[in-house]
Coordinates of C-alpha atoms in Angstrom, one line a residue:
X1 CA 15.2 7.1 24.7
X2 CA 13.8 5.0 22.2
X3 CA 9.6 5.0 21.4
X4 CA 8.2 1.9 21.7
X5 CA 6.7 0.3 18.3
X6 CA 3.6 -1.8 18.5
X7 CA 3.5 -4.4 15.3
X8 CA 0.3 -5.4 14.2
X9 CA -0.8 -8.6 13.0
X10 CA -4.0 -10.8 12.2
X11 CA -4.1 -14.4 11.6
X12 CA -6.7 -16.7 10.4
X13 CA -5.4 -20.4 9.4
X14 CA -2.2 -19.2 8.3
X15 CA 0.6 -22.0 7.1
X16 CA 2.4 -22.8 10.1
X17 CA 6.2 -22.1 8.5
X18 CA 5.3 -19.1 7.0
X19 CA 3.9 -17.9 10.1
X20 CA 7.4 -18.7 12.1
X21 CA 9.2 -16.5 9.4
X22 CA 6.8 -13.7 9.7
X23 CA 7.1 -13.7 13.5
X24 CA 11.0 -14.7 13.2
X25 CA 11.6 -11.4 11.1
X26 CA 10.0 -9.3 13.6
X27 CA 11.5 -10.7 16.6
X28 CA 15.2 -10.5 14.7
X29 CA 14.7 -6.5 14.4
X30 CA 17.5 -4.5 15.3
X31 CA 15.2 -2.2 16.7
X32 CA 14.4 -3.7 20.4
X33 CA 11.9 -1.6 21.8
X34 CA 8.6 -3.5 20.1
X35 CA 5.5 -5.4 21.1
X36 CA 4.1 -7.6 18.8
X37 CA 0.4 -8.3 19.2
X38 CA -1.5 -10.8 16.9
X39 CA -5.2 -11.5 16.2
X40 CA -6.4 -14.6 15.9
X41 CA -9.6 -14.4 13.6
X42 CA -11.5 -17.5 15.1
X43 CA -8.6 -19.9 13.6
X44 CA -10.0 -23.6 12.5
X45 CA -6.8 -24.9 12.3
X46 CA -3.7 -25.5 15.0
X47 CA -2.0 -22.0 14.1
X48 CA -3.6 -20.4 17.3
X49 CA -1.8 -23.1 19.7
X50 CA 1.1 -22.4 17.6
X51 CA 0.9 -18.3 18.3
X52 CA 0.1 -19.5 21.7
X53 CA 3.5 -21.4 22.2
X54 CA 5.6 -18.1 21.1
X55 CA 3.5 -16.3 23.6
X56 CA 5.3 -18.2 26.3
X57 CA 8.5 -18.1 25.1
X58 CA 8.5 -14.2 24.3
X59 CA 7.4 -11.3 26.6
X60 CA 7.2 -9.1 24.0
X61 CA 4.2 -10.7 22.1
X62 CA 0.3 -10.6 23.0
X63 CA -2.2 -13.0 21.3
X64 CA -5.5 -11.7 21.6
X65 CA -8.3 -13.9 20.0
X66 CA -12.0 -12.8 18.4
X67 CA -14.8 -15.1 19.8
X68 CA -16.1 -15.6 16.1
X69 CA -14.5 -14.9 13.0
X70 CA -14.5 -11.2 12.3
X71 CA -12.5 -10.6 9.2
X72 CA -9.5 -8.4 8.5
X73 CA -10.3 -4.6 9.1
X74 CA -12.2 -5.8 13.0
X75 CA -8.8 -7.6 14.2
X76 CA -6.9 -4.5 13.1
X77 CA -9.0 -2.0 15.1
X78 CA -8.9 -4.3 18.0
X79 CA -5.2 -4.8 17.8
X80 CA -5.1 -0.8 18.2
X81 CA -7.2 -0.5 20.8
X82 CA -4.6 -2.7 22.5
X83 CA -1.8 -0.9 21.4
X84 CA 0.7 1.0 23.5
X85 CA 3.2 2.0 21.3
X86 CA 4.1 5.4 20.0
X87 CA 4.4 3.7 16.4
X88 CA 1.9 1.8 15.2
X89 CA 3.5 -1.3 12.0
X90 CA 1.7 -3.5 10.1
X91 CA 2.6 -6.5 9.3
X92 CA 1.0 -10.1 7.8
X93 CA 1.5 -13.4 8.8
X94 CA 2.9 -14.9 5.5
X95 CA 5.3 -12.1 4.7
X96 CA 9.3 -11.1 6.0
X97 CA 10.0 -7.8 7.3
X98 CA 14.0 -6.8 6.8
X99 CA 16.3 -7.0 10.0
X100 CA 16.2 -2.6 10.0
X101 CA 12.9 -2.2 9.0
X102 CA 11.5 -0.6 12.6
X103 CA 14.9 0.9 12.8
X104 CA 15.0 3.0 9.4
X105 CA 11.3 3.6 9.7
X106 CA 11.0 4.7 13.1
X107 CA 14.9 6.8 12.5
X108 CA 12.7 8.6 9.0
X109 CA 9.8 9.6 11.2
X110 CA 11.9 10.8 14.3
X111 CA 13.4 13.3 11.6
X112 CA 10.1 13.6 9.3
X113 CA 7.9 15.4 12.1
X114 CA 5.5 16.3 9.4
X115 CA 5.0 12.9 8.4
X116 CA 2.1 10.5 9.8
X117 CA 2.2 7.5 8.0
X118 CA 4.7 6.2 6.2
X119 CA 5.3 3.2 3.5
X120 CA 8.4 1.4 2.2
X121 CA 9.3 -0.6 -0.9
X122 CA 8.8 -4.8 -1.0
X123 CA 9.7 -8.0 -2.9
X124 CA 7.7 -9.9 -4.3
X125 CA 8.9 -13.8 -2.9
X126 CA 8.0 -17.6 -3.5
X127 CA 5.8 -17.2 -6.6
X128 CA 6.5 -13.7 -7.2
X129 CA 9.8 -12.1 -8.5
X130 CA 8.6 -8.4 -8.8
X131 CA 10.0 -5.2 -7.0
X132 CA 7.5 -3.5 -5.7
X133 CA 8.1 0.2 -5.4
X134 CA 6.1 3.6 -5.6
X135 CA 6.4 5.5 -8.2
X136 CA 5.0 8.4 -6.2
X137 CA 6.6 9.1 -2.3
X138 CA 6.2 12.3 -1.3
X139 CA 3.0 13.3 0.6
X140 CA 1.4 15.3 -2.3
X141 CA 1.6 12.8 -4.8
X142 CA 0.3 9.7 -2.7
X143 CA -2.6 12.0 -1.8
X144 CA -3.2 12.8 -5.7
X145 CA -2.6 9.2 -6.1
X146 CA -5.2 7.6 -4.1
X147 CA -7.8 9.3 -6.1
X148 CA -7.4 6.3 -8.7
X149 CA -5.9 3.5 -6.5
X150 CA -3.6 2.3 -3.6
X151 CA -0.4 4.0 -2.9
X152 CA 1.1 1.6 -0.1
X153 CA 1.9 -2.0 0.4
X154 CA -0.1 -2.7 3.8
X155 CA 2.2 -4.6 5.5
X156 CA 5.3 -2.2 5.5
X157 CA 3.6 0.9 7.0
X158 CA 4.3 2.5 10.2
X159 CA 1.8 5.3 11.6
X160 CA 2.2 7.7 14.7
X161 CA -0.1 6.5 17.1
X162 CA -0.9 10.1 18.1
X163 CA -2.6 10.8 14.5
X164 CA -4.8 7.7 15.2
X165 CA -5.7 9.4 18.7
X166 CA -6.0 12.9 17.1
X167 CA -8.4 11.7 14.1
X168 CA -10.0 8.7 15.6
X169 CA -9.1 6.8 12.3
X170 CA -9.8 3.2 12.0
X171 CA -10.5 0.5 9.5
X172 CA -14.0 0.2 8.3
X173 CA -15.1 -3.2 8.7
X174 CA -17.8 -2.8 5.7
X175 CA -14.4 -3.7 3.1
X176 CA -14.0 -7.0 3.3
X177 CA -11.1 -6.3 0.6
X178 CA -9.3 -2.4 0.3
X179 CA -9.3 -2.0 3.8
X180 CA -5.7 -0.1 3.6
X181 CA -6.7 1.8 0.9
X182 CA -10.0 3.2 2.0
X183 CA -8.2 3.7 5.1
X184 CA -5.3 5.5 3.6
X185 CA -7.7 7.6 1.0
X186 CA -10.1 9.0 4.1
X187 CA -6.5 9.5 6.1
X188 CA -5.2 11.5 3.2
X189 CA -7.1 14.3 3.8
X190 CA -5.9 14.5 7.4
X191 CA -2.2 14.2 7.2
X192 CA 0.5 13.6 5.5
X193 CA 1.7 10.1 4.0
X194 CA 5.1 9.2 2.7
X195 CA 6.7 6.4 1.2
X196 CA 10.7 5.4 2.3
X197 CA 12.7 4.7 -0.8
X198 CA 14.1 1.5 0.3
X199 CA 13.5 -2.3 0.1
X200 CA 12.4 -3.6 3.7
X201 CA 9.6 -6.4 3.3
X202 CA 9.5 -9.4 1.2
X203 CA 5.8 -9.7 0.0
X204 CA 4.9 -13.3 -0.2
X205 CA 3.1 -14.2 -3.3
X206 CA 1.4 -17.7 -3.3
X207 CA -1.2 -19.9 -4.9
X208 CA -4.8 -19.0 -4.1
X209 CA -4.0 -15.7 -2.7
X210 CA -5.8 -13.9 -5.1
X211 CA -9.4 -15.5 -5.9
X212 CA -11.8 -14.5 -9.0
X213 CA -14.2 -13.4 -5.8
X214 CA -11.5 -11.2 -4.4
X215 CA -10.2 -10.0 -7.4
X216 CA -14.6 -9.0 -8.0
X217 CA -14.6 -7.5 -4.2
X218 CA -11.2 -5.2 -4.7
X219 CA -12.4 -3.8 -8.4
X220 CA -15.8 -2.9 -6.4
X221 CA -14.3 -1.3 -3.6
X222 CA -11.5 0.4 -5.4
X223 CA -14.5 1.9 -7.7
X224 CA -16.5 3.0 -4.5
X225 CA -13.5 4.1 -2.7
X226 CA -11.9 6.3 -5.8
X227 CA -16.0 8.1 -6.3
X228 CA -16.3 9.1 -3.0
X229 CA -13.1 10.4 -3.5
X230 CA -14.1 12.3 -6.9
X231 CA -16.9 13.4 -4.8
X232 CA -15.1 15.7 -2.8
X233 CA -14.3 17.4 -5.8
X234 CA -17.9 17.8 -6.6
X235 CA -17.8 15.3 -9.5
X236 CA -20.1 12.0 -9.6
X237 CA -19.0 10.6 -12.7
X238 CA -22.0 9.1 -14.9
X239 CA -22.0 7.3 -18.4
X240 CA -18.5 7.9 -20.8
X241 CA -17.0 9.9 -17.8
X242 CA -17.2 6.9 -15.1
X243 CA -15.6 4.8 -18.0
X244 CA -13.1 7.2 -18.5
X245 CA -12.4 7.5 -14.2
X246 CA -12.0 3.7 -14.5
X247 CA -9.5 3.6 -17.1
X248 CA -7.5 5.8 -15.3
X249 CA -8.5 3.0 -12.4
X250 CA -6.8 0.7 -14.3
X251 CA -10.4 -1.6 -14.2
X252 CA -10.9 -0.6 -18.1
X253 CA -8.5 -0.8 -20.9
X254 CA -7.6 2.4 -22.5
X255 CA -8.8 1.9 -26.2
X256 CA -9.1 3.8 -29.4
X257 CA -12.9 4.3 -28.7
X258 CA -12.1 5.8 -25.5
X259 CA -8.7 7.2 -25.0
X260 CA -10.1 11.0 -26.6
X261 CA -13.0 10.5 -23.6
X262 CA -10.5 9.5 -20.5
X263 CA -8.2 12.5 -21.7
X264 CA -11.3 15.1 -21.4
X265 CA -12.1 13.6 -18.2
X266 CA -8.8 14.1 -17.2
X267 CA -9.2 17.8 -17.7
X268 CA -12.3 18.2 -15.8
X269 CA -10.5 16.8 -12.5
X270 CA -7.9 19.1 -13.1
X271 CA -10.4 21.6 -13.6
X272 CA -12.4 20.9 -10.4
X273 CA -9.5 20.8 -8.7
X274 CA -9.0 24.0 -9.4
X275 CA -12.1 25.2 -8.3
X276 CA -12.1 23.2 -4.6
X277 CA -8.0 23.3 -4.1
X278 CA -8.3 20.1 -2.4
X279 CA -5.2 18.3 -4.1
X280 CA -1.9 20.2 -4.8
X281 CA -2.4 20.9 -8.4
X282 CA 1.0 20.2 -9.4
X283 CA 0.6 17.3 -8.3
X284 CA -2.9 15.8 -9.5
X285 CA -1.6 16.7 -12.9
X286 CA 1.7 14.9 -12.5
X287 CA -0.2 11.8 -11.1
X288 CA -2.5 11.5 -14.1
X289 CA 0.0 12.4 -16.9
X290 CA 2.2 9.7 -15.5
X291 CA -1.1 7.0 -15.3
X292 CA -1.8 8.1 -19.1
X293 CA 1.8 7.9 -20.2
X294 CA 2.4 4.3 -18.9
X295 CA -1.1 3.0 -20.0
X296 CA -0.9 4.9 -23.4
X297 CA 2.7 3.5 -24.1
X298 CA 1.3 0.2 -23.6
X299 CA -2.1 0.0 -25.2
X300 CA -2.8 -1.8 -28.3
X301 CA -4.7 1.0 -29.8
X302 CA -3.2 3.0 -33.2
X303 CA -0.2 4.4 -33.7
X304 CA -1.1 7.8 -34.8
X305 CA -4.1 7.9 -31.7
X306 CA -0.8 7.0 -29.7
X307 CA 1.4 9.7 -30.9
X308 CA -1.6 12.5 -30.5
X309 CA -2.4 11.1 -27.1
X310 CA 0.9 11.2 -25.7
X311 CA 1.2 15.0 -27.0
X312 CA -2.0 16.1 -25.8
X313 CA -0.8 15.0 -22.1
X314 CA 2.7 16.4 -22.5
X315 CA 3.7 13.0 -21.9
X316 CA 7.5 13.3 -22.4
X317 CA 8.4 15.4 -19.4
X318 CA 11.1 14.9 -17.6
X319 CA 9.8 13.8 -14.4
X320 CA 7.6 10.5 -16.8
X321 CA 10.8 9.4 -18.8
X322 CA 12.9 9.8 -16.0
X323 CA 11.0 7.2 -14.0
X324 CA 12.0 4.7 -16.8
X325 CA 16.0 4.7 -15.2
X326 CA 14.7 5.2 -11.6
X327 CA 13.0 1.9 -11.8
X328 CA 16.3 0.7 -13.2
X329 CA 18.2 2.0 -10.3
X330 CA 15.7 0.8 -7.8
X331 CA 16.4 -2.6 -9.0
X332 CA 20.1 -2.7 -9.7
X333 CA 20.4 -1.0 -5.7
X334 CA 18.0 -4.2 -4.6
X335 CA 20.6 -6.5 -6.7
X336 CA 23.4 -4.9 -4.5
X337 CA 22.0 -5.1 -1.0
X338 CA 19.9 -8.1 -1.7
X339 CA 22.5 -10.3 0.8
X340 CA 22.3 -8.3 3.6
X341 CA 19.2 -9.9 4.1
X342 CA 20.9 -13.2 5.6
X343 CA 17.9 -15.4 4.2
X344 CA 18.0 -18.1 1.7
X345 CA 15.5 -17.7 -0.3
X346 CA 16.0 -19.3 -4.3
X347 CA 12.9 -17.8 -5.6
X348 CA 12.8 -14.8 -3.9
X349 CA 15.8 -13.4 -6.2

C-alpha cells in the first residue's frame, strides 16, 4: 500500500504559464497517490481563478486562500495544517518537478527509516544553466553545514509528516526570506536530514527574482540564523571573530588581512565542539576544511598566504580534491539522463 504524499505549494501573482508547468509536473508524477494543495497569498492578479479552474478539473488538488496577504513561511504552515499525507513535498509555483520525483523520494525514505527530511539535486532553467547539487548528503554533514548556510534547495524536499507531528516544527513567519533554512537549522538538531544524489527539479531562474532588498533580507537572516546556531556551542562571536564566522558565511571575502583570523576561528568551533559534542566532529571539521579550501583556492589574496593557508587546513585530503571529479560526474550523469525528462526546454540545457 502506497502512503499518500501531500505537495505543498504557495502562490502570490505567479506568471500564468509557469504556473501550468509547475502544476503540470506534479500532476504527471508517476507516483499516483498525491494531494496537491496550494496557497493563494491574497493574489492581485487572475492566477487565483486560474488555480481555481484546475481545482475543478482535478480531485486531487485543494486551493485554500489567506484573507490578506500573509507571506511565504504563514501559507506553508497553513498548507500543513491541512495536510493529510504521510509525506509532506514542497514545491513552487515557477519551478518543474521530474516525472519520478515522489516516486524515488518516497521509494529512499520507505528504505531510509532513519531519515526525516530529505533533499534532492536541481537545474537551474530559463536564465540559469547551473547544476545545483550538495556537496554534503549525509545527515552529519548537512547538520555541520547549516552552521554557516543552507543545505537544501526548498522546493525538492520531502519530510515525514510524523516528525512534523512529533516536534511540532513549523516555519517562523518572522523570516520573510530563509524561511527553509531557519527551518532546516532548528530541525537539525531533532532529526536527521539527507540529500538524494539525483537530479529531480528544474529550478527556474528568472529576472527580478532576486532583488538588492532580498539579497539585504537573506544576508541578515542567514547571519542571525548561523549565531544562534554558534550559540549552542556557547560562542557569540564579537569583533575579528564575527568577521571571520561570516567569511566562512560566504557574506565576507576571505582576504590577506583576514584569512590567519577566519582560520583561528575555525579552530575555536572545532574546539567548542569539542567541549558541547553537539555536531559529529568528523564532520564539522570536514564541512569547514572543505568551505576554506574552495574559498582559499579562489581568493585573490597572495600566493605564498595561499600555499600556508591551504596547509594549515590540510586542505588536500582526499575527500576536498575528490569533490573536484564528483562534480564532473554529477554533470556528465545529468548530460546522460537529461532526455528522460520529455520537456523542451532550449535554455534549460
Amino acid at each position: 500500500m502506497s502512503e499518500l504524499v501531500s505537495c505543498i505549494m504557495a502562490n502570490y501573482n505567479t506568471n500564468k504559464d509557469h504556473l501550468k508547468l509547475a502544476i503540470d509536473s506534479i500532476l504527471k508524477q508517476t507516483y499516483k497517490d498525491f494531494e496537491l494543495i496550494i496557497v493563494d497569498d491574497k493574489s492581485t492578479d487572475d492566477s487565483l481563478e486560474f488555480l481555481r479552474s484546475y481545482e475543478s478539473k482535478y480531485p486531487q488538488i485543494k486551493i485554500l486562500v489567506n484573507e490578506k496577504n500573509q507571506g511565504l513561511a504563514y501559507s506553508l504552515n497553513k498548507a500543513l495544517a491541512f495536510a493529510k499525507g504521510s509525506y509532506i513535498a514542497r514545491m513552487d509555483t515557477d519551478d518543474i518537478s521530474f516525472p519520478d520525483r515522489f516516486e524515488k523520494e518516497v521509494f529512499y525514505l520507505e528504505n531510509h527509516k532513519d531519515v526525516d527530511i530529505l533533499g534532492t539535486f536541481a537545474k537551474e532553467f530559463d536564465q540559469g544553466h547551473k547544476l545545483k547539487f550538495a556537496t554534503f548528503t549525509n545527515s552529519y554533514d548537512t547538520k555541520s553545514l547549516l552552521l554557516f548556510t543552507n543545505c537544501l534547495f526548498h522546493p525538492t524536499v520531502m519530510i515525514r509528516k510524523a516528525f512534523l507531528d512529533k516536534t511540532g516544527l513549523r516555519y517562523d513567519p518572522y523570516f520573510l526570506t530563509s524561511q527553509d533554512y531557519d527551518f532546516w537549522a532548528r530541525a537539525s538538531h531533532f532529526g536527521n536530514i539527507e540529500v538524494l544524489k539525483e537530479v529531480l527539479l528544474l529550478y527556474r531562474i528568472h529576472g527580478g527574482q532576486i532583488t538588492d532588498k532580498k539579497k539585504e533580507r537573506v544576508m541578515k537572516y542567514t547571519k542571525e540564523i548561523s549565531l544562534r546556531e554558534l550559540s549552542k556551542l556557547g560562542l557569540s562571536p564579537q569583533g575579528e571573530d564575527l568577521e571571520a564566522q561570516l567569511v566562512l558565511c560566504r557574506q565576507v571575502e576571505i582576504s590577506d588581512e583576514n584569512i590567519d583570523k577566519v582560520i583561528t576561528w575555525s579552530k575555536k568551533i572545532l574546539k567548542a565542539n569539542f567541549d558541547k559534542n553537539i555536531y559529529n566532529a568528523s564532520s564539522l571539521k570536514r564541512v569547514i576544511s572543505f568551505r576554506l579550501f574552495t574559498m582559499i583556492s579562489k581568493a585573490n589574496i597572495s600566493f605564498s598566504k595561499k600555499i600556508k593557508a591551504l596547509y594549515q587546513i590540510k586542505a588536500f585530503n582526499k575527500f576536498n580534491l575528490g569533490q573536484i571529479f564528483t562534480r564532473l560526474d554529477y554533470k556528465n550523469s545529468y548530460k546522460k539522463n537529461k532526455e528522460r525528462l520529455g520537456l523542451e526546454l532550449e535554455r534549460g540545457k
